[in-house]
JSON list of C-alpha atoms and ligand atoms in Angstrom, two decimals:
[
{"chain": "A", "resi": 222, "resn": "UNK", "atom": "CA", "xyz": [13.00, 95.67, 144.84]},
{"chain": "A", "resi": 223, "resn": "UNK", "atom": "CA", "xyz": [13.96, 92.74, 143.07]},
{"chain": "A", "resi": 224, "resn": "UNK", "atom": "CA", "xyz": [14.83, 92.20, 139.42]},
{"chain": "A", "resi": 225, "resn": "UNK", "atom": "CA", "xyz": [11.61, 89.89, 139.45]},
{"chain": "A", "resi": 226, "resn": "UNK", "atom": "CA", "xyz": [9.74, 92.37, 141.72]},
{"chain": "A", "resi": 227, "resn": "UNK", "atom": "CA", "xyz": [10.50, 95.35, 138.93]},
{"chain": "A", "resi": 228, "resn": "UNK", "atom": "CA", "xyz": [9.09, 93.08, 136.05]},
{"chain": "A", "resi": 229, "resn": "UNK", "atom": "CA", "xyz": [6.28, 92.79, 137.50]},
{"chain": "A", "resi": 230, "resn": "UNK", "atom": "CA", "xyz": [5.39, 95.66, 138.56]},
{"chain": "A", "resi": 231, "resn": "UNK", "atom": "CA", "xyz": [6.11, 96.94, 134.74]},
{"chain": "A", "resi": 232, "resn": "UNK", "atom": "CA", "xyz": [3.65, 94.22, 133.57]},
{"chain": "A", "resi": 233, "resn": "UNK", "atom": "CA", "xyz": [1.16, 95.80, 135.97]},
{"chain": "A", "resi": 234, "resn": "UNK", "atom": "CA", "xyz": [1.94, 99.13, 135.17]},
{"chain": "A", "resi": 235, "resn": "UNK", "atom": "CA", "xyz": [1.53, 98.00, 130.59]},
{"chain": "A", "resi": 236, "resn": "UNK", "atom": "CA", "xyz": [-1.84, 96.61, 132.18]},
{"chain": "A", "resi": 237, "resn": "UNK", "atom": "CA", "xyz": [-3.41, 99.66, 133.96]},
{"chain": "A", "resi": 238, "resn": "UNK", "atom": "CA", "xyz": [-2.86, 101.23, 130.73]},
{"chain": "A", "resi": 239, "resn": "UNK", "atom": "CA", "xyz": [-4.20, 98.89, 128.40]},
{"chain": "A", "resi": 240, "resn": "UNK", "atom": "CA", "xyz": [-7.04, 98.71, 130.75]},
{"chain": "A", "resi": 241, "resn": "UNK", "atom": "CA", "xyz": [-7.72, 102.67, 130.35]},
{"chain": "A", "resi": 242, "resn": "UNK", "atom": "CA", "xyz": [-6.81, 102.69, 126.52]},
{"chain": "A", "resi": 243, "resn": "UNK", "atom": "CA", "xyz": [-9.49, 99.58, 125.96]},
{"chain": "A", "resi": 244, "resn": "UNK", "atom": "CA", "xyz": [-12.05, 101.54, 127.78]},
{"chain": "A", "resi": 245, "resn": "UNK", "atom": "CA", "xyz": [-11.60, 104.51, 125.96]},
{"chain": "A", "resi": 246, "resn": "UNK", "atom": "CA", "xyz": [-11.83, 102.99, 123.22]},
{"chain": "A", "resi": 247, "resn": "UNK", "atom": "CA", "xyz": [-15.17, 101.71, 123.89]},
{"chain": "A", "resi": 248, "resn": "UNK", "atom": "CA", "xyz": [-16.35, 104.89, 124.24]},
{"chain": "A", "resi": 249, "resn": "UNK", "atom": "CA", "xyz": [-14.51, 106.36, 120.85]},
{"chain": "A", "resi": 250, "resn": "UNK", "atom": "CA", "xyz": [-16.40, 103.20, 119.33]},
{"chain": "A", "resi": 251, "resn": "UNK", "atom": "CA", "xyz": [-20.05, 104.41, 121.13]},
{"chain": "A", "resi": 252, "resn": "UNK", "atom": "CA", "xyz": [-20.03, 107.62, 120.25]},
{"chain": "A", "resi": 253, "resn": "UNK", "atom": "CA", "xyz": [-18.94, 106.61, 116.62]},
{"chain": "A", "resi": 254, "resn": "UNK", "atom": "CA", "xyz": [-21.98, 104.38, 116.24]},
{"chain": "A", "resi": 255, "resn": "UNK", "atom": "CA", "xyz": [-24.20, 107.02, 117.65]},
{"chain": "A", "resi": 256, "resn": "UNK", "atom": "CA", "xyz": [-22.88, 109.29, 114.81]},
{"chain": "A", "resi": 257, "resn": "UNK", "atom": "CA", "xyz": [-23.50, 106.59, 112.33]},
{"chain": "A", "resi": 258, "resn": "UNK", "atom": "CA", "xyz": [-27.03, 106.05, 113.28]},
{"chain": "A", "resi": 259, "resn": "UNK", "atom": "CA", "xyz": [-27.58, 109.93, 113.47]},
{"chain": "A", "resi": 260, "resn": "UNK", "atom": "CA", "xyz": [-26.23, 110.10, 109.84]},
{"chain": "A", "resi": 261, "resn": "UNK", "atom": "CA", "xyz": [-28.92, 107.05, 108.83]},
{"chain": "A", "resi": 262, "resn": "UNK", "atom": "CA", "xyz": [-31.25, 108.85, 110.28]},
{"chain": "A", "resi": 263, "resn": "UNK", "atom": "CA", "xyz": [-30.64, 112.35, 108.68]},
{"chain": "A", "resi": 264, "resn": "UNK", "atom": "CA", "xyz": [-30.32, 109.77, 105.05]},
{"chain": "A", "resi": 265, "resn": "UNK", "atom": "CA", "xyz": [-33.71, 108.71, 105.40]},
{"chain": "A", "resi": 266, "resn": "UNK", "atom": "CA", "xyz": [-35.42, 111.81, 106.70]},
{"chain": "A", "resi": 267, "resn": "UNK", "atom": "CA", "xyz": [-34.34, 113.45, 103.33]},
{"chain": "A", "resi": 268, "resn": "UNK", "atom": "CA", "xyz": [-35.57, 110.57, 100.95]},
{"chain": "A", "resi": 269, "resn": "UNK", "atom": "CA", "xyz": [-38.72, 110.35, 102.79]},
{"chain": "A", "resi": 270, "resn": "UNK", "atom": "CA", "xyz": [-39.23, 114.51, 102.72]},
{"chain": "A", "resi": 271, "resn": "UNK", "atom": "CA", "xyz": [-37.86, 114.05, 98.78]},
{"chain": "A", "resi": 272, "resn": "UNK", "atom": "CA", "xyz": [-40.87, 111.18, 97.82]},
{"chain": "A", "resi": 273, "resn": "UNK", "atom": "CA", "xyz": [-42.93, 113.44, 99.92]},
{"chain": "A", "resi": 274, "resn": "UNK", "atom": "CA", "xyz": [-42.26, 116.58, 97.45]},
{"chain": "A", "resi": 275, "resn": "UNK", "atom": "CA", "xyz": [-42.50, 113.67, 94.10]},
{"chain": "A", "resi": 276, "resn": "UNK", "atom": "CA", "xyz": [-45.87, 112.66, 95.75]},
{"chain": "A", "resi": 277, "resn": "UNK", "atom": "CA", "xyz": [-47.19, 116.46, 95.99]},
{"chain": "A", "resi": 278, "resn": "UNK", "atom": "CA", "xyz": [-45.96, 117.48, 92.16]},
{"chain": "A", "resi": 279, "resn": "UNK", "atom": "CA", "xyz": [-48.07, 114.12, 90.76]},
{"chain": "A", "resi": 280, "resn": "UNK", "atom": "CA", "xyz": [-50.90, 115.27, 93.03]},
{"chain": "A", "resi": 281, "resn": "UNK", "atom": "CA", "xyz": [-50.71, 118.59, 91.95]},
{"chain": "A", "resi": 282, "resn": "UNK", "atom": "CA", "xyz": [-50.38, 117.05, 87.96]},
{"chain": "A", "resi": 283, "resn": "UNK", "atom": "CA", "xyz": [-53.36, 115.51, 88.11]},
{"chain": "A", "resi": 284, "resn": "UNK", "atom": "CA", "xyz": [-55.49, 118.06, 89.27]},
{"chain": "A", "resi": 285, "resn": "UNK", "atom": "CA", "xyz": [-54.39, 120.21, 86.39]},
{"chain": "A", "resi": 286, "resn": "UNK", "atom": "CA", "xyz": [-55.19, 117.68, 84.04]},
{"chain": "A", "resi": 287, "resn": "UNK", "atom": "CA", "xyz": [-58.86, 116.78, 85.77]},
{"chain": "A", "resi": 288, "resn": "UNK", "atom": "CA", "xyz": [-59.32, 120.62, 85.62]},
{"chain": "A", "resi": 289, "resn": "UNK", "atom": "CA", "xyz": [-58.02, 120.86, 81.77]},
{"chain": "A", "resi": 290, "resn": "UNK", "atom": "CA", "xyz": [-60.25, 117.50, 81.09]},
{"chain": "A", "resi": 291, "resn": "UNK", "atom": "CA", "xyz": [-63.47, 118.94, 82.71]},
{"chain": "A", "resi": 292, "resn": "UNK", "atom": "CA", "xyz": [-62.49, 122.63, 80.29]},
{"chain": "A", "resi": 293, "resn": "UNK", "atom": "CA", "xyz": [-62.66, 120.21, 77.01]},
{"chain": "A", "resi": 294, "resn": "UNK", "atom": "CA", "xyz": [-65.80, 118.99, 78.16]},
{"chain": "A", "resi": 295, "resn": "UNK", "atom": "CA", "xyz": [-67.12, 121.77, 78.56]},
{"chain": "A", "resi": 296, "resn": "UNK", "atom": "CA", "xyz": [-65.84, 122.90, 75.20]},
{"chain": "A", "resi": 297, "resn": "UNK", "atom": "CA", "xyz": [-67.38, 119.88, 73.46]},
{"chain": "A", "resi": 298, "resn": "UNK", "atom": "CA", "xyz": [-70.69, 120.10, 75.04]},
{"chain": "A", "resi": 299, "resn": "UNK", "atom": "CA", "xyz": [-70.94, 123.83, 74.25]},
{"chain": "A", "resi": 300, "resn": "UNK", "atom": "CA", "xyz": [-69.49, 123.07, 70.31]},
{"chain": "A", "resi": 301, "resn": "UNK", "atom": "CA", "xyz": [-72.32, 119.83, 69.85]},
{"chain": "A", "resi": 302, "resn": "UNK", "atom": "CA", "xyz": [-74.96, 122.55, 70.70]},
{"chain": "A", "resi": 303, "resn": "UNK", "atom": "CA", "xyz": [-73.32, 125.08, 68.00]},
{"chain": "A", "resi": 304, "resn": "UNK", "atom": "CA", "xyz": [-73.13, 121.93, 65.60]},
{"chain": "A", "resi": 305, "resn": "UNK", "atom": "CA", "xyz": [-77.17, 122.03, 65.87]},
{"chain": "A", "resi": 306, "resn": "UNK", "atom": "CA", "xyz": [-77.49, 125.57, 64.70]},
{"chain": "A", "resi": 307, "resn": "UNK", "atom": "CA", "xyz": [-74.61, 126.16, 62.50]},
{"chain": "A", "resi": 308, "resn": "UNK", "atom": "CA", "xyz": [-75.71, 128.65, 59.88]},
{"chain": "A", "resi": 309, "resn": "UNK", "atom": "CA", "xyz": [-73.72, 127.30, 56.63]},
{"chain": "A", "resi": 310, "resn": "UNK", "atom": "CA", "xyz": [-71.47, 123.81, 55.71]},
{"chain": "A", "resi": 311, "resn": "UNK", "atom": "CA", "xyz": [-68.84, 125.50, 55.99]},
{"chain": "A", "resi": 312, "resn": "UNK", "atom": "CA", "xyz": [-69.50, 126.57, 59.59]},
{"chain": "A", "resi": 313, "resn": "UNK", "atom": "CA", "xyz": [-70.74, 123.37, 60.40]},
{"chain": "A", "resi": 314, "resn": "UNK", "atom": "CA", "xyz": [-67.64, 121.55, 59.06]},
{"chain": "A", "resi": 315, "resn": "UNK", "atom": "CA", "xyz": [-65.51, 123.74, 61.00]},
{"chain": "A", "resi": 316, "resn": "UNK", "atom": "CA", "xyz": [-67.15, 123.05, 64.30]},
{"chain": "A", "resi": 317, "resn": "UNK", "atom": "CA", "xyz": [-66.86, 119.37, 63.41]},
{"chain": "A", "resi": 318, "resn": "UNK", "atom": "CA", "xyz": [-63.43, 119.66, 63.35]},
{"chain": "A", "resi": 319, "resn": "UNK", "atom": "CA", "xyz": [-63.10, 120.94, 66.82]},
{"chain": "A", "resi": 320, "resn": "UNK", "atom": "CA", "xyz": [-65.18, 118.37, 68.40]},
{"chain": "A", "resi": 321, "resn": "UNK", "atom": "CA", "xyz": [-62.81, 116.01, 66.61]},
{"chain": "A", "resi": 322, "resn": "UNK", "atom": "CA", "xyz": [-59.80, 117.48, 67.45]},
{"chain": "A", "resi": 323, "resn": "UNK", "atom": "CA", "xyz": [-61.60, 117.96, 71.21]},
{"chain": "A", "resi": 324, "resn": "UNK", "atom": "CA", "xyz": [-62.48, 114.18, 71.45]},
{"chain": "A", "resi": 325, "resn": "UNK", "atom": "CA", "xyz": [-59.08, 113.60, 70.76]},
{"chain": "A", "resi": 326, "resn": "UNK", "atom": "CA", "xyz": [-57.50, 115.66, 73.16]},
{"chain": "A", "resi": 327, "resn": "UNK", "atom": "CA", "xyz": [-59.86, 114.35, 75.51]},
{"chain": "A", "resi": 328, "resn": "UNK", "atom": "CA", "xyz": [-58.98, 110.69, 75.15]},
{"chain": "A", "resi": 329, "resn": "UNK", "atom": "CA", "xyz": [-54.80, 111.76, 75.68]},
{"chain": "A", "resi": 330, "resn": "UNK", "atom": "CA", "xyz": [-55.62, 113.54, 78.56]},
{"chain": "A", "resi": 331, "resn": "UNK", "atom": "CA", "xyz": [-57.88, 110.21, 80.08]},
{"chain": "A", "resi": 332, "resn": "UNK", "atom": "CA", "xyz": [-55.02, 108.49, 79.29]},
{"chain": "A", "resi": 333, "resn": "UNK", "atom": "CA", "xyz": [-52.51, 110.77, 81.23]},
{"chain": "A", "resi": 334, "resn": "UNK", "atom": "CA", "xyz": [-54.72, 111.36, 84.07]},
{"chain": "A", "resi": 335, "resn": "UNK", "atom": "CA", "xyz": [-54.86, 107.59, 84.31]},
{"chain": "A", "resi": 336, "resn": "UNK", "atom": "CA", "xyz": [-51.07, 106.74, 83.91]},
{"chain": "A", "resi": 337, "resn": "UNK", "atom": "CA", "xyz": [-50.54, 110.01, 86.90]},
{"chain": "A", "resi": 338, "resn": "UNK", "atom": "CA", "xyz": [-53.08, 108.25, 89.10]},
{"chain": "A", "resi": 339, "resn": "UNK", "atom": "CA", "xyz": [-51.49, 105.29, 89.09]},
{"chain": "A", "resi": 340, "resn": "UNK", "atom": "CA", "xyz": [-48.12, 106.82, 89.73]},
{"chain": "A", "resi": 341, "resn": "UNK", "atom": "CA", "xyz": [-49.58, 108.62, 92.42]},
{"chain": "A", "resi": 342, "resn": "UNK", "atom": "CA", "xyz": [-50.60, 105.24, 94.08]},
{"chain": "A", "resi": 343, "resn": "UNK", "atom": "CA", "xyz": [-46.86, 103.87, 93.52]},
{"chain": "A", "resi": 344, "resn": "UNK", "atom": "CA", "xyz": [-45.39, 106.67, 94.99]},
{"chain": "A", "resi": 345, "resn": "UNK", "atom": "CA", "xyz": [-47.83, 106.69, 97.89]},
{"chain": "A", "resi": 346, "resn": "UNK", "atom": "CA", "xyz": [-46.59, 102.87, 98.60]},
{"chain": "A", "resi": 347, "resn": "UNK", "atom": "CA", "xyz": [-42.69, 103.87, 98.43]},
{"chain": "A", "resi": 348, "resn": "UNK", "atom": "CA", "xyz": [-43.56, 106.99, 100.79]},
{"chain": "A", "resi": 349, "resn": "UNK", "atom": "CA", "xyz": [-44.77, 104.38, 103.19]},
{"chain": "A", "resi": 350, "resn": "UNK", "atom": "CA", "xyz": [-42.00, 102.15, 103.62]},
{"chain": "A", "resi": 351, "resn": "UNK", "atom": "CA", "xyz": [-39.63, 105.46, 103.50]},
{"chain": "A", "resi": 352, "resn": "UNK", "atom": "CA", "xyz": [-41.78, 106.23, 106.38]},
{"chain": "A", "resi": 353, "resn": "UNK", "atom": "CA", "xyz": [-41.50, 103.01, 108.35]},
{"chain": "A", "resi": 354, "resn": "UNK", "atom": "CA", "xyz": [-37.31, 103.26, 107.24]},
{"chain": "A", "resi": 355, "resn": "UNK", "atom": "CA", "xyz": [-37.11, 106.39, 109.23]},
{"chain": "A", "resi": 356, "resn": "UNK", "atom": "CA", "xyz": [-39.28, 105.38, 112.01]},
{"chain": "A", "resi": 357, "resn": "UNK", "atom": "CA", "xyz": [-37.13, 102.09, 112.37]},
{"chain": "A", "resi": 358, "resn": "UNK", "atom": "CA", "xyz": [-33.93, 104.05, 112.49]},
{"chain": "A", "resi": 359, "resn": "UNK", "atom": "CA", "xyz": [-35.10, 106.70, 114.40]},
{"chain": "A", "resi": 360, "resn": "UNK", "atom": "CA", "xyz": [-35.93, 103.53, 117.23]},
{"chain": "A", "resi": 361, "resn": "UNK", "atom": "CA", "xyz": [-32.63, 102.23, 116.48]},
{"chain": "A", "resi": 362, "resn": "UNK", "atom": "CA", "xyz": [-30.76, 105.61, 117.20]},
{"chain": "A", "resi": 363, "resn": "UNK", "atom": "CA", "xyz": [-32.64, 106.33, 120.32]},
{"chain": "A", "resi": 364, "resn": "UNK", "atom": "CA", "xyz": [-32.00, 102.66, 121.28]},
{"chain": "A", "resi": 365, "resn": "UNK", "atom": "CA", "xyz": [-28.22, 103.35, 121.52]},
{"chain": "A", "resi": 366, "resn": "UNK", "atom": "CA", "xyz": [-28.58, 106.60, 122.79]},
{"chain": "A", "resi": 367, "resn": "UNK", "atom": "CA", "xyz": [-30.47, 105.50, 126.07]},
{"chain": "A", "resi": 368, "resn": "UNK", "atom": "CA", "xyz": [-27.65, 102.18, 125.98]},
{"chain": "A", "resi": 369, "resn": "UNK", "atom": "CA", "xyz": [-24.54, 104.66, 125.94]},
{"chain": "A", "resi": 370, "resn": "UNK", "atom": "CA", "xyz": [-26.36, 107.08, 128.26]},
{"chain": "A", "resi": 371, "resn": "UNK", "atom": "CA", "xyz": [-26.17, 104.21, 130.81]},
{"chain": "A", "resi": 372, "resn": "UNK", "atom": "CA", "xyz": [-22.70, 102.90, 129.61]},
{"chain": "A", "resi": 373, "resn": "UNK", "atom": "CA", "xyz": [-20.78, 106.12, 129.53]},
{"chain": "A", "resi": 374, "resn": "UNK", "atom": "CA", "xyz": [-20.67, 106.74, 133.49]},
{"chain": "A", "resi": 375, "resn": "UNK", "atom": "CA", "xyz": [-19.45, 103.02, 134.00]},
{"chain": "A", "resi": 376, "resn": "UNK", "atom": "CA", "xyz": [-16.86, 103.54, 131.46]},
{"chain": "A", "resi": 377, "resn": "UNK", "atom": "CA", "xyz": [-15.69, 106.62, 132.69]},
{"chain": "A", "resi": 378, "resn": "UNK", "atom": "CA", "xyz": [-15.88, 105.64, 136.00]},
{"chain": "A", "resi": 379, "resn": "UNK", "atom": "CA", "xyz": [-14.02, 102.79, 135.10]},
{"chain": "A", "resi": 380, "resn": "UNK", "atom": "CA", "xyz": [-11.33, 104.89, 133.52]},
{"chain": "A", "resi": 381, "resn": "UNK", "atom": "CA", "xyz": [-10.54, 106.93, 136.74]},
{"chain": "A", "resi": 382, "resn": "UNK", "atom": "CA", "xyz": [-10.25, 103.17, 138.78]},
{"chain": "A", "resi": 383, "resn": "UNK", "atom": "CA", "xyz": [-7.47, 102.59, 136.09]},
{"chain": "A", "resi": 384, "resn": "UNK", "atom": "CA", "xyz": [-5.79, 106.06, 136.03]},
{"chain": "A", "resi": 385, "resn": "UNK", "atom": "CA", "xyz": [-6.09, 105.57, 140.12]},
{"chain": "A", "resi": 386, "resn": "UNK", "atom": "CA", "xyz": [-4.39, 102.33, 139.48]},
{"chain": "A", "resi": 387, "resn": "UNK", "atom": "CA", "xyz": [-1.37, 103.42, 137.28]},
{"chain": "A", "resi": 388, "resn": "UNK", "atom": "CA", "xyz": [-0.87, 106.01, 139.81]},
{"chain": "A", "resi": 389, "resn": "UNK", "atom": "CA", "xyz": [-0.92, 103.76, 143.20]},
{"chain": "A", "resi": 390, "resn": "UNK", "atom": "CA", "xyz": [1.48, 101.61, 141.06]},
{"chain": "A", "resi": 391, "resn": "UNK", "atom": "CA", "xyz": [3.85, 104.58, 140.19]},
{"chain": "A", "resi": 392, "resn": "UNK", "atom": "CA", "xyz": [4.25, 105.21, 144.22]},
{"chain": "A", "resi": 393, "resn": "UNK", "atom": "CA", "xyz": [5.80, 101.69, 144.02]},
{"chain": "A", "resi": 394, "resn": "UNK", "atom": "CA", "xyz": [8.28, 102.33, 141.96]},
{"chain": "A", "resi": 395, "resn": "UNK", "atom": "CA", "xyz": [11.64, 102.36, 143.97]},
{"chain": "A", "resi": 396, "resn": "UNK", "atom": "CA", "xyz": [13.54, 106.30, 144.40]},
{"chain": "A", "resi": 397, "resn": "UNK", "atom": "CA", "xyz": [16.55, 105.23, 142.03]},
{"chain": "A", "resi": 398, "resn": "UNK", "atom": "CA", "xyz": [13.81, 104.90, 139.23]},
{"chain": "A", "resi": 399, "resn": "UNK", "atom": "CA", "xyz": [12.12, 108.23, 139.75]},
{"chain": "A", "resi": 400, "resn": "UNK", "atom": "CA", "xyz": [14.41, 109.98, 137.97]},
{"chain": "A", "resi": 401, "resn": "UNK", "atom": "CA", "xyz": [14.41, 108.64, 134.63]},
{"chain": "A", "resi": 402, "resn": "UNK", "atom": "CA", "xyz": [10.60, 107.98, 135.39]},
{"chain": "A", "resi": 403, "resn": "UNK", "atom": "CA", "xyz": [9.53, 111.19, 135.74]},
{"chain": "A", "resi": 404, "resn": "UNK", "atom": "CA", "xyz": [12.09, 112.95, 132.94]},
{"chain": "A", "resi": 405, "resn": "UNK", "atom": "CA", "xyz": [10.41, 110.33, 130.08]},
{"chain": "A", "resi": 406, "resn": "UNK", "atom": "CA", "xyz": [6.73, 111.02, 131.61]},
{"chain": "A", "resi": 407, "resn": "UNK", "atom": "CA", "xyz": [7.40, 114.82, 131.14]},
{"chain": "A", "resi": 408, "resn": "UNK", "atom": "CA", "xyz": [9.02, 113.79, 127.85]},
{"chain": "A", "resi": 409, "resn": "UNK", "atom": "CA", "xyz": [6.45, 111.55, 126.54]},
{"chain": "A", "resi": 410, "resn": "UNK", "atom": "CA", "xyz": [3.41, 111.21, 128.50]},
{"chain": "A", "resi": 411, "resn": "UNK", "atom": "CA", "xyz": [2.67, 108.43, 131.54]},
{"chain": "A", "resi": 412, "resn": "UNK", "atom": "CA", "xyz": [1.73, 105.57, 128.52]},
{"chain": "A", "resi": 413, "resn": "UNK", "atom": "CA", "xyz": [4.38, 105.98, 126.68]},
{"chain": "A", "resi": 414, "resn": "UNK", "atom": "CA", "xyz": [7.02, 106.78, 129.27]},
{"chain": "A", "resi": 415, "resn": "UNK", "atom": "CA", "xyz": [8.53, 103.21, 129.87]},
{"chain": "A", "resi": 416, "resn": "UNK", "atom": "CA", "xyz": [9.72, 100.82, 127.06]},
{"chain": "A", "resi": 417, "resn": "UNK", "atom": "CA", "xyz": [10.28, 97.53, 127.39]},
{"chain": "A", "resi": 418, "resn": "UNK", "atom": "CA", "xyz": [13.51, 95.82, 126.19]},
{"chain": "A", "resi": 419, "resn": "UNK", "atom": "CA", "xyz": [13.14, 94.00, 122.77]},
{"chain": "A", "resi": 420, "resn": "UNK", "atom": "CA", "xyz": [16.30, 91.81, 122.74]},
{"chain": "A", "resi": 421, "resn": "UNK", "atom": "CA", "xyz": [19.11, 94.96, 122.56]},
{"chain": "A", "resi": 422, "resn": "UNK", "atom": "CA", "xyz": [16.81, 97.41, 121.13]},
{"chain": "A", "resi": 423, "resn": "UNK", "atom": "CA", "xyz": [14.49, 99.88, 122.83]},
{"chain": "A", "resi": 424, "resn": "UNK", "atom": "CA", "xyz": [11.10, 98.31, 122.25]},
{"chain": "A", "resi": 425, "resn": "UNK", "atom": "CA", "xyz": [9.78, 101.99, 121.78]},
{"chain": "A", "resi": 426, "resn": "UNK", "atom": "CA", "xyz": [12.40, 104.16, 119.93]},
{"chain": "A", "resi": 427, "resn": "UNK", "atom": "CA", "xyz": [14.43, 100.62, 118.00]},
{"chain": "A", "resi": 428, "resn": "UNK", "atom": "CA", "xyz": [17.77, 101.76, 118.71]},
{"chain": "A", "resi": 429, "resn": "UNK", "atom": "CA", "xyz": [20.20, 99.25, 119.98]},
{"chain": "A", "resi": 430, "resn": "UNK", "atom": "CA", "xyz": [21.41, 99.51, 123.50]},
{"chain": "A", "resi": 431, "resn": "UNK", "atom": "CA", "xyz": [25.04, 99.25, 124.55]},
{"chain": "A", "resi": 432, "resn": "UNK", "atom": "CA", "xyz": [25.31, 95.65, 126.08]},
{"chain": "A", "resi": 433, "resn": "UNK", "atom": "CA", "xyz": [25.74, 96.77, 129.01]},
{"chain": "A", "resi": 434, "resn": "UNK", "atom": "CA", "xyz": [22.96, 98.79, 130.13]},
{"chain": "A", "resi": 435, "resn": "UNK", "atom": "CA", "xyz": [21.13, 95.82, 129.12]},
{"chain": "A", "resi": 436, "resn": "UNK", "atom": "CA", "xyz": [22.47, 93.91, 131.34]},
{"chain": "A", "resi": 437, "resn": "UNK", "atom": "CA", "xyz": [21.79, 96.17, 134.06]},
{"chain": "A", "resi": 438, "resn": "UNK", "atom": "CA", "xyz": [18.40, 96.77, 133.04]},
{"chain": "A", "resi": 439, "resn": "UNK", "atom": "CA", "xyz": [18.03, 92.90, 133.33]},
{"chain": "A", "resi": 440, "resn": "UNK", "atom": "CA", "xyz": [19.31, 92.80, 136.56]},
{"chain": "A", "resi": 441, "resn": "UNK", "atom": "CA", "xyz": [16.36, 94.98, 137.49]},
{"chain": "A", "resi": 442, "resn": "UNK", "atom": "CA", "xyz": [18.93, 98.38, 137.78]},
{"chain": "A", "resi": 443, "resn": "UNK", "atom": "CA", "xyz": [16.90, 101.97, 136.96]},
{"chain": "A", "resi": 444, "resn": "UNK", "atom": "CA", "xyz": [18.26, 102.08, 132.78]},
{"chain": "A", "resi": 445, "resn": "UNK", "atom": "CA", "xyz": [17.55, 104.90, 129.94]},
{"chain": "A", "resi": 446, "resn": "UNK", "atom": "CA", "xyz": [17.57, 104.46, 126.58]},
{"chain": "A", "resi": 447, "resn": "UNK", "atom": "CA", "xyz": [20.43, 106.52, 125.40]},
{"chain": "A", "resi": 448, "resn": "UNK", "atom": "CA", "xyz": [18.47, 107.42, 122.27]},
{"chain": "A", "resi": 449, "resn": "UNK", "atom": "CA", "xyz": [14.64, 108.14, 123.62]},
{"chain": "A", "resi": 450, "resn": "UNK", "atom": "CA", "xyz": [15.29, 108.23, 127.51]},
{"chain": "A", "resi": 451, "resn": "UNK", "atom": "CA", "xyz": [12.74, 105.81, 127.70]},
{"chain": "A", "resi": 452, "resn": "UNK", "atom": "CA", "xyz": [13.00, 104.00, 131.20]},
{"chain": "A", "resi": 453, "resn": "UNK", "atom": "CA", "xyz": [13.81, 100.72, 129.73]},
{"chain": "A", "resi": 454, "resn": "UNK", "atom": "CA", "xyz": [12.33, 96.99, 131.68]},
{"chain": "A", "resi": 455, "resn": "UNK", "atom": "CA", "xyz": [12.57, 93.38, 130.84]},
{"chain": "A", "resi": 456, "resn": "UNK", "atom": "CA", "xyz": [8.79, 92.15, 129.92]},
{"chain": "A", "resi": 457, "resn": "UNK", "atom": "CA", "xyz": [7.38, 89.56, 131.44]},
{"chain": "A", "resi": 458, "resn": "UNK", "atom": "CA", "xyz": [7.24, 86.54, 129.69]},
{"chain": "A", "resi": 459, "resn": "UNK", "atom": "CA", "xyz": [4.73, 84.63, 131.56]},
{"chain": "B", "resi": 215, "resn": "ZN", "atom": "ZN1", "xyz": [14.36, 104.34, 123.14]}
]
């Protein structure tokens, strides 16, 4: 194999592995925006179930005070007939009071009733579009769901193609280099097993190289980095 044989077949070797890493990646940044979505989701389930809870308590406030309004008037109806046929002043000045003190308690609790009615209406219109929220990210999630679904495969399938490509290229790689190869790949993994030469330095580990090992290295010879045991290669340039 030639010195310009061996740099290329490192540059195809970087690119098989880029390849995988890319794709992977793509699926890392699927699954990630699934979760997201899930999470938006879950978000606005919970604020629509919270203004569904406000809604109920103002619902349930104003029935107490239509039922505590309709008690007064019953009170004041029942008091105007004892006003008719109060035996003394004294009694009848008494029951005067109470209506007066019932008409007044009668207007506050108009007035409340109104004011919960109305919030009733204002929560019912925020419960609404909290209900179209969810339903619009519940579309969205399921959207990306049934787009990954269909992804996925083709990623992974694309994956293996790449894996199956790093490997084919490995067979290529001449029996002087196996050694070294196969000692950093046990050492450090298949991506990470090869470092390319940055001037005198391992491009992986940064320590310097003796001068001549890179020169042998350039001249395509099987070299490993004293310091990492990195097989070490001249990039390509082009
Ligand atoms: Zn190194």
């Amino acid at each position: 194999m030639t010195a310009n044989e061996f740099i290329a077949l490192m540059a195809e070797m970087d690119s098989a592995i880029r390849r995988r890493k890319e794709l992977e990646h793509q699926i890392e940044r699927g699954k990630r925006s699934l979760v997201r979505l899930e999470r938006e989701l879950s978000e606005r389930v919970d604020a629509r179930r919270a203004k569904e809870e406000e809604t109920k308590a103002a619902r349930s406030l104003a029935s107490d005070q239509e039922l505590e309004a309709s008690q007064v008037a019953q009170r004041l109806a029942l008091r105007r007939e004892q006003l008719g046929s109060a035996g003394s002043d004294r009694e009848y000045s008494a029951i005067k009071l109470q209506i007066e003190l019932d008409e007044k308690k009668n207007d506050a609790l108009a007035d409340a009733t109104l004011e919960t009615l109305s919030q009733i209406d204002r929560l019912q219109e925020e419960l609404q579009a909290l209900v179209e929220d969810e339903r619009a990210a519940s579309e969205r999630l399921e959207n990306q769901r049934a787009d990954f679904a269909e992804l996925e495969p083709e990623l992974r399938g694309k994956i293996q193609d790449a894996r199956d490509a790093l490997t084919a290229l490995e067979t290529r790689l001449p029996r002087e280099f196996q050694g070294i190869y196969s000692e950093a790949v046990s050492r450090w993994g298949r991506d990470d097993a090869r470092a390319p030469l940055d001037g005198e330095y391992c491009g992986s580990c940064n320590q310097g190289a003796p001068i001549d090992l890179v020169l042998r290295a350039r001249s395509g010879q099987p070299v490993q980095c004293l310091s990492c045991g990195r097989l070490l290669y001249l990039p390509d340039f082009d």
